[in-house]
PDB file of C-alpha atoms in Angstrom:
ATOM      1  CA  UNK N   1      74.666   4.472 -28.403  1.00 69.00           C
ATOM      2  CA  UNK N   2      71.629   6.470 -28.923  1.00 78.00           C
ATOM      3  CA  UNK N   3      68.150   5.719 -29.262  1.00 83.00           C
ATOM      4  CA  UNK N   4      65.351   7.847 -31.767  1.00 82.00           C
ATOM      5  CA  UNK N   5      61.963   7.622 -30.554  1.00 84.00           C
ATOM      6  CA  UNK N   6      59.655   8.163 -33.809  1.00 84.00           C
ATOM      7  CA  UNK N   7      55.712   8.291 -32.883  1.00 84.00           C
ATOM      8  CA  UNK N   8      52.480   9.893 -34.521  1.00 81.00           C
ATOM      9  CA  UNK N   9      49.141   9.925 -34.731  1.00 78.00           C
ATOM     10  CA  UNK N  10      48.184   6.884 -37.233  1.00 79.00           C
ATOM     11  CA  UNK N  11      51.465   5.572 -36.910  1.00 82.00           C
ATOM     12  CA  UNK N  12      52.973   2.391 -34.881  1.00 85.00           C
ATOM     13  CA  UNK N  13      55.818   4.251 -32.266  1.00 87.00           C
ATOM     14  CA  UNK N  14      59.588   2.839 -33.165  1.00 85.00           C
ATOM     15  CA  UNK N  15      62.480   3.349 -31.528  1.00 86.00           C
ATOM     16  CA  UNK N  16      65.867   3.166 -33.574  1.00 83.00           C
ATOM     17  CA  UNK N  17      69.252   2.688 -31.985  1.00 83.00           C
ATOM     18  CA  UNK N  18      71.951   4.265 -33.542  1.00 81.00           C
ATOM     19  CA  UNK N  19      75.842   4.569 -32.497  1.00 79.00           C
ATOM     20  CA  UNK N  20      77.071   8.193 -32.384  1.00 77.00           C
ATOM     21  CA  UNK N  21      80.680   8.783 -32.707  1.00 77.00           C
ATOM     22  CA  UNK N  22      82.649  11.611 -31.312  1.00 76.00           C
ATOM     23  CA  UNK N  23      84.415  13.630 -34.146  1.00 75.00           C
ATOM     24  CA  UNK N  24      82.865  11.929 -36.709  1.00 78.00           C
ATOM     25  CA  UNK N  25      79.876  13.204 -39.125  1.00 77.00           C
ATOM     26  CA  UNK N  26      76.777  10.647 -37.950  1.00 74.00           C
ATOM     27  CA  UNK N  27      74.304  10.152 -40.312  1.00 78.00           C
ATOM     28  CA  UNK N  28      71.104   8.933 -39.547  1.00 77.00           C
ATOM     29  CA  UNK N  29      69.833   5.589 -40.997  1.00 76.00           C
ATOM     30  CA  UNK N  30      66.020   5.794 -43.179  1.00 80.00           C
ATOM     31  CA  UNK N  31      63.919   4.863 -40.738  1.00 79.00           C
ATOM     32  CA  UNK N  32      60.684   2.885 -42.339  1.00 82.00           C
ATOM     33  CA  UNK N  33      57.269   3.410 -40.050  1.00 82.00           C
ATOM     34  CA  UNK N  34      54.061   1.714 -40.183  1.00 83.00           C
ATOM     35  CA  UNK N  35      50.939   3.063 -40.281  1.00 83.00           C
ATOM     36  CA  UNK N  36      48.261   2.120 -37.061  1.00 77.00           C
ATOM     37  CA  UNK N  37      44.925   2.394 -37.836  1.00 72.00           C
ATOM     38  CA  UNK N  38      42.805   4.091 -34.867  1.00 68.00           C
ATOM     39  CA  UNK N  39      39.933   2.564 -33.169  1.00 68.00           C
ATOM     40  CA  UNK N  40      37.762   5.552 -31.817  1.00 68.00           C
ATOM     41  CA  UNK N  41      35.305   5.387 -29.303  1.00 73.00           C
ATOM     42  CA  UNK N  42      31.358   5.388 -29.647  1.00 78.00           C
ATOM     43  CA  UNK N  43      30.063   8.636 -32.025  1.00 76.00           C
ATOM     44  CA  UNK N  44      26.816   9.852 -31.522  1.00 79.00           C
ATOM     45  CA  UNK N  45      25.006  12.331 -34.085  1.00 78.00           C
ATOM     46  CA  UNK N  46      21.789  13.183 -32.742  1.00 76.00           C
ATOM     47  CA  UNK N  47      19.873  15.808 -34.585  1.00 72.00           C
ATOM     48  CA  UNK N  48      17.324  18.046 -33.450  1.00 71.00           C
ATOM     49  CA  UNK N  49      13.532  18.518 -35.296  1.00 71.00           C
ATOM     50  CA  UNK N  50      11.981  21.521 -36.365  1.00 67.00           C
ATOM     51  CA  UNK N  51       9.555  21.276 -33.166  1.00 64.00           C
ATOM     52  CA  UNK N  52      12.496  20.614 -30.757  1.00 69.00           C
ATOM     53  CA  UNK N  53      14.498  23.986 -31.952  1.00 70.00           C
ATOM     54  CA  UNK N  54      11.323  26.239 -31.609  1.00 65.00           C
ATOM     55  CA  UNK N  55      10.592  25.109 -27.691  1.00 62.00           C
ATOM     56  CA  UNK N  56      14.921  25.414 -26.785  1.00 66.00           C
ATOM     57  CA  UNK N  57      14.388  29.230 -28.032  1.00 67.00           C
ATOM     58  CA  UNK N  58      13.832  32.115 -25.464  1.00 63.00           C
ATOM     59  CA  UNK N  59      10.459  32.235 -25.650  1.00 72.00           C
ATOM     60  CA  UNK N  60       7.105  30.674 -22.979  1.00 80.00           C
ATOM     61  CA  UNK N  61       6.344  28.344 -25.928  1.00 84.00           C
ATOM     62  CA  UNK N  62       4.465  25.222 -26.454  1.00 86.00           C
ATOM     63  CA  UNK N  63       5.306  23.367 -29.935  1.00 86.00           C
ATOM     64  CA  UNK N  64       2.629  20.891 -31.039  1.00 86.00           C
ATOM     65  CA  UNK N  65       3.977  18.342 -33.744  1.00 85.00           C
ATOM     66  CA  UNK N  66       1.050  17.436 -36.220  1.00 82.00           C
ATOM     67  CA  UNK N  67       2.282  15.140 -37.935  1.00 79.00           C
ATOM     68  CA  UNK N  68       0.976  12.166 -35.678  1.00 76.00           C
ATOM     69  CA  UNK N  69      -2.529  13.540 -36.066  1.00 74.00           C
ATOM     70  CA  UNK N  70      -2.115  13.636 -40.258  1.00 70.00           C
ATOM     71  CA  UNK N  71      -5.727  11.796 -41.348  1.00 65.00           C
ATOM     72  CA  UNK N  72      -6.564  11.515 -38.410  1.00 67.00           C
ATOM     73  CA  UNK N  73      -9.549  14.108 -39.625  1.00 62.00           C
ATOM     74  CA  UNK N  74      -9.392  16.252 -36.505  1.00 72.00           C
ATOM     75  CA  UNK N  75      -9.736  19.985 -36.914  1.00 77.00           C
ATOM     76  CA  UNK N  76      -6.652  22.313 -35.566  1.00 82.00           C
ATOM     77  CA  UNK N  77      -9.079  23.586 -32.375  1.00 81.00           C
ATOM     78  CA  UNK N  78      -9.306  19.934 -31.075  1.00 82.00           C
ATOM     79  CA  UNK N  79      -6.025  19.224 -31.221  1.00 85.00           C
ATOM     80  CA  UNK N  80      -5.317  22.468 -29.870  1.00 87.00           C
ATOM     81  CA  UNK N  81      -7.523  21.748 -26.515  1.00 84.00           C
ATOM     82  CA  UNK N  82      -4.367  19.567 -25.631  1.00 84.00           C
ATOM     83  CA  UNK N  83      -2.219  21.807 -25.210  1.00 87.00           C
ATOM     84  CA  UNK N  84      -1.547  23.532 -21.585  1.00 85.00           C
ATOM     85  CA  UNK N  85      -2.991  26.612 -20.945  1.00 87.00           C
ATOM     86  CA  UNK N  86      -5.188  26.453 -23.930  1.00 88.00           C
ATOM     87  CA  UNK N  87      -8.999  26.232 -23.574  1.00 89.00           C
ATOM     88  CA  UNK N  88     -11.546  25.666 -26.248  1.00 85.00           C
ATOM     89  CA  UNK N  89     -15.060  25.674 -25.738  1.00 85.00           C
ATOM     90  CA  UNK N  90     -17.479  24.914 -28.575  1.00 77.00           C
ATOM     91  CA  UNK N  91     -21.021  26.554 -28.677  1.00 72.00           C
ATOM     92  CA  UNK N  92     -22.055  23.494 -30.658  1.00 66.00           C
ATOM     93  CA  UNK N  93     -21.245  20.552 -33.102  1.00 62.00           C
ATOM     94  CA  UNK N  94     -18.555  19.983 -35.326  1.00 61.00           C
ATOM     95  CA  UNK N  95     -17.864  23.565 -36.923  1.00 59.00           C
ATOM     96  CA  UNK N  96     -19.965  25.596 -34.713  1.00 66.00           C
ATOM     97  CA  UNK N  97     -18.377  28.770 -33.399  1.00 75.00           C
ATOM     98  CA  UNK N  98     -15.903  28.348 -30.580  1.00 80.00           C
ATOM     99  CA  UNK N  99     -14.553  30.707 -27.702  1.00 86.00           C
ATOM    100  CA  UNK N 100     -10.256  30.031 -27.831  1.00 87.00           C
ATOM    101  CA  UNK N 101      -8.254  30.851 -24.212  1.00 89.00           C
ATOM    102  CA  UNK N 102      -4.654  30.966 -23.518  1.00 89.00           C
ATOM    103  CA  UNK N 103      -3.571  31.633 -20.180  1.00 87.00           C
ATOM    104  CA  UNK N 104      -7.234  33.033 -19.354  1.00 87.00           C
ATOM    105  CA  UNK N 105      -6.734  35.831 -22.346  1.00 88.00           C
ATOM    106  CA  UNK N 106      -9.212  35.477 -25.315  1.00 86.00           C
ATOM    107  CA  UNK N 107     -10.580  37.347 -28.349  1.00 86.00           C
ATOM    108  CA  UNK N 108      -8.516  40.076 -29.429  1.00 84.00           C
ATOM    109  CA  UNK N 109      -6.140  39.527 -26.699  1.00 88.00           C
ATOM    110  CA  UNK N 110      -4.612  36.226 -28.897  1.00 89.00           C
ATOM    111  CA  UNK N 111      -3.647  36.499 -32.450  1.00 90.00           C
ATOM    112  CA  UNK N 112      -3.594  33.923 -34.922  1.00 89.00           C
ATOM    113  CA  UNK N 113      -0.730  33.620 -37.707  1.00 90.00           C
ATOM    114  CA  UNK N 114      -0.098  31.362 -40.593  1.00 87.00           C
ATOM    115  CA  UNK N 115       3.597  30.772 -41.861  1.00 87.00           C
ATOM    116  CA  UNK N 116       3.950  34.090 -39.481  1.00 87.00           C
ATOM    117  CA  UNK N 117       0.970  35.925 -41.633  1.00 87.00           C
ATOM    118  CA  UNK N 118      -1.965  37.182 -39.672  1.00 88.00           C
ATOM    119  CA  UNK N 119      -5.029  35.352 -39.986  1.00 86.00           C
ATOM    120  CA  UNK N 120      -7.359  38.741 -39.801  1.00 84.00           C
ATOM    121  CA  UNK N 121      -6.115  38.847 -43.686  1.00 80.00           C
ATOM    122  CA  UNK N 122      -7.832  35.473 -45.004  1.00 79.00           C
ATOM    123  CA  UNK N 123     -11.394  36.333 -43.423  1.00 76.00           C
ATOM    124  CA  UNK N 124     -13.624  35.131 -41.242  1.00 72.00           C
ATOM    125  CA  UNK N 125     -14.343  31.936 -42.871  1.00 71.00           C
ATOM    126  CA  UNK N 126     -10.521  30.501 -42.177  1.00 77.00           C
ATOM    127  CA  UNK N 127     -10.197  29.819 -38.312  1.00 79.00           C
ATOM    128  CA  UNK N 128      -8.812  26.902 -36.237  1.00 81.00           C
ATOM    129  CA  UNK N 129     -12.331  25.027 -36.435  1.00 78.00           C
ATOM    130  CA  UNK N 130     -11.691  24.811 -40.161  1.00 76.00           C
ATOM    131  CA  UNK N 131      -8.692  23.939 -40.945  1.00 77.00           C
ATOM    132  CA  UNK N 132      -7.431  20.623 -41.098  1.00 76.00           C
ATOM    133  CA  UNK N 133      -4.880  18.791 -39.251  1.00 78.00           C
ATOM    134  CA  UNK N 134      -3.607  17.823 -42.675  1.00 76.00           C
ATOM    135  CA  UNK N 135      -2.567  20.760 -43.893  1.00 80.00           C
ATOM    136  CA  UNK N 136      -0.469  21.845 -41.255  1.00 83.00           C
ATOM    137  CA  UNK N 137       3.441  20.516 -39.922  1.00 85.00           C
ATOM    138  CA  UNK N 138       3.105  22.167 -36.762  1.00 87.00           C
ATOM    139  CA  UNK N 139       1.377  24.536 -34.858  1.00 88.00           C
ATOM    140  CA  UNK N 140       3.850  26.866 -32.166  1.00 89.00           C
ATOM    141  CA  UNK N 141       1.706  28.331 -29.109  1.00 90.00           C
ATOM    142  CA  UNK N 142       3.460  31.516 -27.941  1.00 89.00           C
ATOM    143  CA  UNK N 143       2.506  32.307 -24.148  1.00 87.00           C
ATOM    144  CA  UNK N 144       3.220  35.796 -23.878  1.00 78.00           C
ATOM    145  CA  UNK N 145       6.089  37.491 -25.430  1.00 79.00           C
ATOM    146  CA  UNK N 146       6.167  36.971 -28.795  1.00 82.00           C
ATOM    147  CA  UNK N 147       8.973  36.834 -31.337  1.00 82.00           C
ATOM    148  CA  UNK N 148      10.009  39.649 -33.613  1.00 80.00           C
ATOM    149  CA  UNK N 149       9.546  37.721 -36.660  1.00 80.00           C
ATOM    150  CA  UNK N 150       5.322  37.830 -35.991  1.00 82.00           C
ATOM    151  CA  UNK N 151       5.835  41.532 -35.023  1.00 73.00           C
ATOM    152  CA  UNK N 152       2.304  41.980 -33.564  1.00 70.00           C
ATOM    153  CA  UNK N 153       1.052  42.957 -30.231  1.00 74.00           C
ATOM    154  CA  UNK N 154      -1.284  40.347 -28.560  1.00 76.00           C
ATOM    155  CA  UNK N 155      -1.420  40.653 -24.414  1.00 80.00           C
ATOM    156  CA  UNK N 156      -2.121  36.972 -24.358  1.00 83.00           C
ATOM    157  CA  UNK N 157       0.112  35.592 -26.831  1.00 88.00           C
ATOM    158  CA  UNK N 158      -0.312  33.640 -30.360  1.00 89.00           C
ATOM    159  CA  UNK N 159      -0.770  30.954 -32.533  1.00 90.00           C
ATOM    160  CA  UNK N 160       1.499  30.634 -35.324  1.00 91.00           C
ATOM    161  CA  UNK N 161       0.438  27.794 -37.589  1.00 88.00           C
ATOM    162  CA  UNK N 162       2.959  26.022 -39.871  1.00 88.00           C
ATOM    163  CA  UNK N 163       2.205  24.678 -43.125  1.00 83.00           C
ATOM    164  CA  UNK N 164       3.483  21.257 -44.453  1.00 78.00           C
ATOM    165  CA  UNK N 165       6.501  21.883 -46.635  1.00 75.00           C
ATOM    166  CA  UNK N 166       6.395  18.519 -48.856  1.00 64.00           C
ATOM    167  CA  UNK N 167       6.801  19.351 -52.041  1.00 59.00           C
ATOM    168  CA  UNK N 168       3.507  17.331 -53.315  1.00 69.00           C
ATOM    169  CA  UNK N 169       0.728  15.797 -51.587  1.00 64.00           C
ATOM    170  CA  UNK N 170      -3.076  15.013 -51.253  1.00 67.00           C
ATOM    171  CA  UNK N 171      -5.033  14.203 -48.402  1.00 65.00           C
ATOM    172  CA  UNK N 172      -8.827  13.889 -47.723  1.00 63.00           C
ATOM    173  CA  UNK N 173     -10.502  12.986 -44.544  1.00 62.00           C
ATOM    174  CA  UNK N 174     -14.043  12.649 -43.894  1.00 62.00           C
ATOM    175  CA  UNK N 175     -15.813  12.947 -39.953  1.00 62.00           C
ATOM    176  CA  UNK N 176     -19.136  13.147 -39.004  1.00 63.00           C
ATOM    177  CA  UNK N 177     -20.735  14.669 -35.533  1.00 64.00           C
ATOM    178  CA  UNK N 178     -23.746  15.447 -33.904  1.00 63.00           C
ATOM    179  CA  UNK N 179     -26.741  17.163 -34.788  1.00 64.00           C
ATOM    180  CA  UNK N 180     -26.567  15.300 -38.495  1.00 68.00           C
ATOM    181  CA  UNK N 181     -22.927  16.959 -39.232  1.00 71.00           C
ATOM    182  CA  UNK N 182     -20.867  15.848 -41.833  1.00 65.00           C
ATOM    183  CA  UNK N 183     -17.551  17.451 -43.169  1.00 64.00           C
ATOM    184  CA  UNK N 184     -15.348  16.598 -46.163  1.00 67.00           C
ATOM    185  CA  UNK N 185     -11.664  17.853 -45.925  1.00 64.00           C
ATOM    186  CA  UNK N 186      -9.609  17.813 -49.361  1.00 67.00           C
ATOM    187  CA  UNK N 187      -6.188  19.849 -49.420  1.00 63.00           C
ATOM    188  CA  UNK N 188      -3.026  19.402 -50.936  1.00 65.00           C
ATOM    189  CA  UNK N 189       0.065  20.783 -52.970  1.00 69.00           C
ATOM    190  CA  UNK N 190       1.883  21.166 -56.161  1.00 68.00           C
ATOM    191  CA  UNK N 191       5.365  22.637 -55.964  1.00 71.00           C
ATOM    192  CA  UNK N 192       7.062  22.534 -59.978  1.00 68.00           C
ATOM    193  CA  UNK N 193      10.533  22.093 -58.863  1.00 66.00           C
ATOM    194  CA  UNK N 194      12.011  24.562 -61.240  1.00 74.00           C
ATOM    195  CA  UNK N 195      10.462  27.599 -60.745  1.00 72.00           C
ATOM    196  CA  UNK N 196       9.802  26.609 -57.070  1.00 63.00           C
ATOM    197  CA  UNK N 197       5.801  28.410 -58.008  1.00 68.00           C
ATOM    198  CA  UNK N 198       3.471  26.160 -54.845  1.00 65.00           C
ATOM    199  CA  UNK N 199      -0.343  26.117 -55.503  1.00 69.00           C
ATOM    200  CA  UNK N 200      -2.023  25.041 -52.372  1.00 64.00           C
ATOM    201  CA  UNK N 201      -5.772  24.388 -52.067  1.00 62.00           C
TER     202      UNK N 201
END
């Protein structure tokens, strides 16, 4: 006699004796199989943020996540003063003029984006000291090379600051300093779903 081994993935192995017999045509019996359900090990999905991607790319980069600092009421430039290699000094109180260093370069030497757009276009007005963390989802500190995607050339690097992507939201923060100093912060957005059109203020 013979045996036939049947086995699978999903399915319980069976073996199947059968008696073969010389000069005769053998036929093989239906053979019935049950199905084995599988117990797998442990799966992990981990995912990656938006932050996590941009400081795994090629590049001397710092990623700051603002999120944690949303009404917190602190301008970009403090939060900024974190950061290593970055040094802000303030001539005064809260929205005085400020001197910005990375890496010991300054002034022209560091260039200032938003959503990859330089900041040179918006005026004077719009700088670090005056925007709020609020209105941004993170800000990525490029130390030297900088991608191709900013296209500019700054011997000291950049600061590329990303806007918050939620579809709508308001926010308002009030902080006071010295010397009397008071500042009111309202911004938000309005994104109408089907024509994608985003007024931000």
């Amino acid at each position: 006699s013979q045996t036939i081994v049947v086995s699978g993935i999903g399915v319980k192995t069976k073996k199947v004796p059968i008696h073969v017999t010389a000069g005769k045509v053998n036929r093989i019996p239906d053979i019935e199989i049950d199905t084995q359900a599988e117990e797998l090990e442990e799966v992990q999905v981990i995912g990656k943020s938006e932050a996590r991607r941009q400081q795994e790319q090629a590049y001397a980069i710092s990623v700051l996540d603002i999120k944690k600092a949303y009404n917190s009421a602190a301008p970009l430039n403090k939060l900024l003063n974190n950061v290593s290699s970055v040094r802000i000094r303030e001539e005064g109180g809260m929205g005085s003029n400020y001197n910005f260093s990375l890496n010991g370069f300054s002034g022209n030497q560091v260039k200032f984006f938003l959503d990859g757009i330089p900041m040179d276009n918006f005026g004077s007005s719009f700088n670090l000291a005056n925007i709020s963390a609020n209105m941004a989802e993170r800000v990525e500190v490029y130390k030297g090379v900088l991608p191709v995607n900013l296209g500019a050339d700054a011997l000291g690097g950049a600061v590329n600051i990303v806007s918050r992507k939620d579809a709508n939201y308001l926010d308002a923060t009030y902080s006071f300093g010295s010397f009397n100093t008071h500042k009111v912060s309202v911004n938000g957005a309005y994104t109408h779903l089907k024509t994608g059109f985003t007024v931000r203020a």
